[in-house]
C-alpha atoms as a PDB file:
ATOM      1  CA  UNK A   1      76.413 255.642  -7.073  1.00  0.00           C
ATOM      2  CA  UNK A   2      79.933 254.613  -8.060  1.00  0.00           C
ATOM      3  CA  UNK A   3      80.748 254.575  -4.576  1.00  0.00           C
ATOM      4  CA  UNK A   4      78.045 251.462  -3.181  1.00  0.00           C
ATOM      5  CA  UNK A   5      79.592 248.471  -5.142  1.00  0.00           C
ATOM      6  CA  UNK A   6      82.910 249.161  -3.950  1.00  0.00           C
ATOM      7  CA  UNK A   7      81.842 249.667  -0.493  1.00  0.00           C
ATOM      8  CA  UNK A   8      79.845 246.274  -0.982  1.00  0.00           C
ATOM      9  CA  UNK A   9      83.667 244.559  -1.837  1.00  0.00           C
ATOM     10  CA  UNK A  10      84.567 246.389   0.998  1.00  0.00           C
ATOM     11  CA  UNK A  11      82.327 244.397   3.522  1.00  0.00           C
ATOM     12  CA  UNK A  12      82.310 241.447   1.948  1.00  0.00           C
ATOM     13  CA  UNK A  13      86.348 241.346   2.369  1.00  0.00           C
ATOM     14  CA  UNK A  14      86.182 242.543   5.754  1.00  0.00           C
ATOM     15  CA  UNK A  15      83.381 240.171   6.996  1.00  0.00           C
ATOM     16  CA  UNK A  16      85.486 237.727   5.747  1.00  0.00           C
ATOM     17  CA  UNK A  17      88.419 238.587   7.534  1.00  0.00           C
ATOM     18  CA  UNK A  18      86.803 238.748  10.851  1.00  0.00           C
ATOM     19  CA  UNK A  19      85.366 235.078  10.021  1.00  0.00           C
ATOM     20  CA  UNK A  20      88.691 234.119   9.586  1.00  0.00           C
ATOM     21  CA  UNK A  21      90.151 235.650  12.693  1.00  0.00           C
ATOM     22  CA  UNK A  22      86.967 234.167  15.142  1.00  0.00           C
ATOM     23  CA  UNK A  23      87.774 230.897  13.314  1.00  0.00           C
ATOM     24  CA  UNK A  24      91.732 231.011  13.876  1.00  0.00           C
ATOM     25  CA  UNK A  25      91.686 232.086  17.366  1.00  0.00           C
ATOM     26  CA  UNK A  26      93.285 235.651  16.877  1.00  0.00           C
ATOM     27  CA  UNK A  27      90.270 237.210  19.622  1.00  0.00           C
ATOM     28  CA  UNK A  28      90.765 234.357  21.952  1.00  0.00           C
ATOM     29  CA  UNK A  29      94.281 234.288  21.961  1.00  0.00           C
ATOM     30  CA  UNK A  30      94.771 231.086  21.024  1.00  0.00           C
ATOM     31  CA  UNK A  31      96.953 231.757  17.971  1.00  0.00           C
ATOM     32  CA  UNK A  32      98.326 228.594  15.762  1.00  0.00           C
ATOM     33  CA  UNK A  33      97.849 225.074  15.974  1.00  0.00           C
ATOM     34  CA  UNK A  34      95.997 223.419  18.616  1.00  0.00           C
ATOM     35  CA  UNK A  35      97.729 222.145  21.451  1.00  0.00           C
ATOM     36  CA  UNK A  36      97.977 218.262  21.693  1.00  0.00           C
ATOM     37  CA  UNK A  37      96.249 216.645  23.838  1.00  0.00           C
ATOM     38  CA  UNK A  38      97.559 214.368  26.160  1.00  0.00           C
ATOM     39  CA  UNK A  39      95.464 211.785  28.171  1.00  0.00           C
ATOM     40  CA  UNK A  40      95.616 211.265  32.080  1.00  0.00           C
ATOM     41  CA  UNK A  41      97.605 208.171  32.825  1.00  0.00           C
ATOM     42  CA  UNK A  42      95.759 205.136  34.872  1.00  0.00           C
ATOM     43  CA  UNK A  43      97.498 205.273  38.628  1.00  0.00           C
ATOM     44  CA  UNK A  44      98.989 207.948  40.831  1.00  0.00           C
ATOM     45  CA  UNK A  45     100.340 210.679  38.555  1.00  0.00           C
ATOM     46  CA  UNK A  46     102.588 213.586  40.001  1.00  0.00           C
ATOM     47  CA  UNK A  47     102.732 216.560  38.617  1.00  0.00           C
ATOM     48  CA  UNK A  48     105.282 218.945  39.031  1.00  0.00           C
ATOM     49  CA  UNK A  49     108.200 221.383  37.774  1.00  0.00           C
ATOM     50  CA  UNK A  50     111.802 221.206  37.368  1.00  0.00           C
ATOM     51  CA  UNK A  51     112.392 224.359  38.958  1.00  0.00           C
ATOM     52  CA  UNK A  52     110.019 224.113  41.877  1.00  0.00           C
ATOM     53  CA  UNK A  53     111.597 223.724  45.549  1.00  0.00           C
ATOM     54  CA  UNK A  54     108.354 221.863  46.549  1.00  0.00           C
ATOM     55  CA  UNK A  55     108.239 219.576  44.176  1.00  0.00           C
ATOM     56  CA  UNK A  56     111.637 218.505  44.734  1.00  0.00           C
ATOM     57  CA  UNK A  57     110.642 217.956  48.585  1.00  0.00           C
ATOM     58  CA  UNK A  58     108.621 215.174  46.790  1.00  0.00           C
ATOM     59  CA  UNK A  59     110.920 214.114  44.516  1.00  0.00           C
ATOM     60  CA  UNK A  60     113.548 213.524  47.570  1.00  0.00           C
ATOM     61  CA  UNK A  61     111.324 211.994  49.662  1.00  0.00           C
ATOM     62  CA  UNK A  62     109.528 209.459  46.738  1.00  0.00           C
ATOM     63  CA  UNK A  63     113.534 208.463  46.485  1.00  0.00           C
ATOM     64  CA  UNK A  64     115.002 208.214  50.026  1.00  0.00           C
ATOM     65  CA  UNK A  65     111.464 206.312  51.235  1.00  0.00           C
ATOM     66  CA  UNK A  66     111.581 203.864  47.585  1.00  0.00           C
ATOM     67  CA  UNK A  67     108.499 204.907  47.077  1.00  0.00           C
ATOM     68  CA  UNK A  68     108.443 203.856  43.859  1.00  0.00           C
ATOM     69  CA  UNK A  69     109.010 199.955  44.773  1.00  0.00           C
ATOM     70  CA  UNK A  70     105.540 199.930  46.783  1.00  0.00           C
ATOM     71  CA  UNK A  71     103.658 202.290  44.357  1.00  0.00           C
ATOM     72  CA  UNK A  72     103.460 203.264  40.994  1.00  0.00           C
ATOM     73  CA  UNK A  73     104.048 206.833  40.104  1.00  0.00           C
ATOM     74  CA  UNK A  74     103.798 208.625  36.877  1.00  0.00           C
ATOM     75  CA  UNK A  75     105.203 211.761  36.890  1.00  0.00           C
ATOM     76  CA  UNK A  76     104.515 214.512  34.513  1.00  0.00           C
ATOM     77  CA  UNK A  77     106.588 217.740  33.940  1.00  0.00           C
ATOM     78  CA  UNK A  78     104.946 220.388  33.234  1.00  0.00           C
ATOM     79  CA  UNK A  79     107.100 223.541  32.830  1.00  0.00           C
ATOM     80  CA  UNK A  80     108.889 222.176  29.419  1.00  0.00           C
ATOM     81  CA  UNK A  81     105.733 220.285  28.332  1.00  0.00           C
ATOM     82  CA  UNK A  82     102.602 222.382  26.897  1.00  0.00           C
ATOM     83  CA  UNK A  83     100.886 218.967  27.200  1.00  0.00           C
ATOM     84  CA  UNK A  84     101.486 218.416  30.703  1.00  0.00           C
ATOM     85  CA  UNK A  85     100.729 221.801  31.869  1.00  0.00           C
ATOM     86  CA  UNK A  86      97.375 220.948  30.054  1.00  0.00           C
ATOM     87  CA  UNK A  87      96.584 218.064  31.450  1.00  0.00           C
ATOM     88  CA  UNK A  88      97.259 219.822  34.916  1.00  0.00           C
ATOM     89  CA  UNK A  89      94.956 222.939  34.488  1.00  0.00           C
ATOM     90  CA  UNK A  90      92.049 220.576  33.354  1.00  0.00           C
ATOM     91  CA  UNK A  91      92.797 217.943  36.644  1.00  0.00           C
ATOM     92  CA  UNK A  92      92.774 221.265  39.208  1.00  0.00           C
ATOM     93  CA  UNK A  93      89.849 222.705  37.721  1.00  0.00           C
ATOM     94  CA  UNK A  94      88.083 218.830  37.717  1.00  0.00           C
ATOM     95  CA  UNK A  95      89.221 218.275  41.379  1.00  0.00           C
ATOM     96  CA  UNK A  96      87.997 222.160  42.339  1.00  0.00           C
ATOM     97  CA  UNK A  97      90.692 223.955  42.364  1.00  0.00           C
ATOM     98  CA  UNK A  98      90.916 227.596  42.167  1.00  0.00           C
ATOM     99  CA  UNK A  99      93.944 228.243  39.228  1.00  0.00           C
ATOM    100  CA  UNK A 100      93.339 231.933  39.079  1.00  0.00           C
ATOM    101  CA  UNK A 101      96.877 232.250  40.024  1.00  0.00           C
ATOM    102  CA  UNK A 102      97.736 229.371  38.270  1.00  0.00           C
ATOM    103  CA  UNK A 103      97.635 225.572  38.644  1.00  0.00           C
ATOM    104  CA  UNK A 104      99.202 224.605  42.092  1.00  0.00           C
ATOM    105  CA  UNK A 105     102.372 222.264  41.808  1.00  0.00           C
ATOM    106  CA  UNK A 106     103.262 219.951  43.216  1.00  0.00           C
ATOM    107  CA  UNK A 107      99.640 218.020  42.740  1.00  0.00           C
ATOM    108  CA  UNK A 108      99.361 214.523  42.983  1.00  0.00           C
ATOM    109  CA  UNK A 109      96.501 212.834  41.179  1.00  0.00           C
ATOM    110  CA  UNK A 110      94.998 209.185  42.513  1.00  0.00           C
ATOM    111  CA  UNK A 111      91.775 208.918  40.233  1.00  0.00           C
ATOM    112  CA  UNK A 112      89.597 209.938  42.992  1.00  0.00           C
ATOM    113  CA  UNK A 113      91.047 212.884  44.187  1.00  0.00           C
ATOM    114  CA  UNK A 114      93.892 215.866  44.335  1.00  0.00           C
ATOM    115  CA  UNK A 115      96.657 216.571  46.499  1.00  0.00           C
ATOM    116  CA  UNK A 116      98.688 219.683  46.691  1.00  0.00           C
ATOM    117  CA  UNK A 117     101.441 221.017  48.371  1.00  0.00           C
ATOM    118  CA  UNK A 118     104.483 219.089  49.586  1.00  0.00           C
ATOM    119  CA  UNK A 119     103.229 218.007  52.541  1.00  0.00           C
ATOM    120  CA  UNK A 120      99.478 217.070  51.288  1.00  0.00           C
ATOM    121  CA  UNK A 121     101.470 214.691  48.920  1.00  0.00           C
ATOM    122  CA  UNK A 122     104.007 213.250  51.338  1.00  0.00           C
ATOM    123  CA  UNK A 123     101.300 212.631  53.496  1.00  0.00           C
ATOM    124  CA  UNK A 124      98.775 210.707  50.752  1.00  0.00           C
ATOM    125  CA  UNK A 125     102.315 208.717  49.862  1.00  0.00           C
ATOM    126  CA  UNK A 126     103.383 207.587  53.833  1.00  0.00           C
ATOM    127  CA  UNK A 127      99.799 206.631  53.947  1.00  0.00           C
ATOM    128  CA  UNK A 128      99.604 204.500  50.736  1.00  0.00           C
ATOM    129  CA  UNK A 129     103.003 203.226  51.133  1.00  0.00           C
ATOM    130  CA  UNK A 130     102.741 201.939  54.720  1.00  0.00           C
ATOM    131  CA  UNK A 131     105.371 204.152  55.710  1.00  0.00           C
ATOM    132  CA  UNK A 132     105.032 205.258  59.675  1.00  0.00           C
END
């Protein structure tokens, strides 16, 4: 009979610590503090990576066409900003977009609707800039 109160401690602790670890994220994998949060920006918004040839197609073509003189562009990086790659996963799964493999850069945002892919995104900004 000695035996029952300490095995009552026992689950008592250990219900506890599985409270704790559904509360803290430890099952989910979402260890430590939450992630800011970062709002979409009004306008055209770009997202893309440092590192990512098609993004810089974009990039070079926004700059040789002066893009950014007829429209304005805000551009978010999201390989060195938890934030920004946050804000993109929640805009391709809003706009339909399968991220199984992982969000799709480049992606260009207008409020209404997604573009992806170099030349989905050159092609929304020749349109909306005029350009022939």
């Amino acid at each position: 009979m000695d035996k029952i109160p300490l095995l009552i401690v026992a689950i008592v602790i250990l219900a506890g610590v599985g409270f704790w670890a559904l509360q803290s994220g430890v099952f989910s994998g979402q260890i430590g503090a939450p992630v800011e949060t970062v709002s979409m920006p009004q306008g055209i918004v770009l997202f893309y990576g440092e590192a990512c040839p098609h993004c810089k197609n974009v990039e070079d073509y926004i700059d040789q066409n002066k893009i950014e003189e007829k429209l304005k562009i805000t551009r978010l990086e999201v390989s060195k900003d938890q934030g920004n790659s946050n804000l993109l996963v929640k805009t391709a799964k809003d706009c339909g977009t399968d991220i199984s493999q992982g969000a799709p850069i480049p992606l260009l945002y207008d409020a209404q609707k997604c573009y992806i892919g170099d030349e989905d995104v050159i092609n929304y900004l020749k349109n909306e800039a005029g350009i022939e």
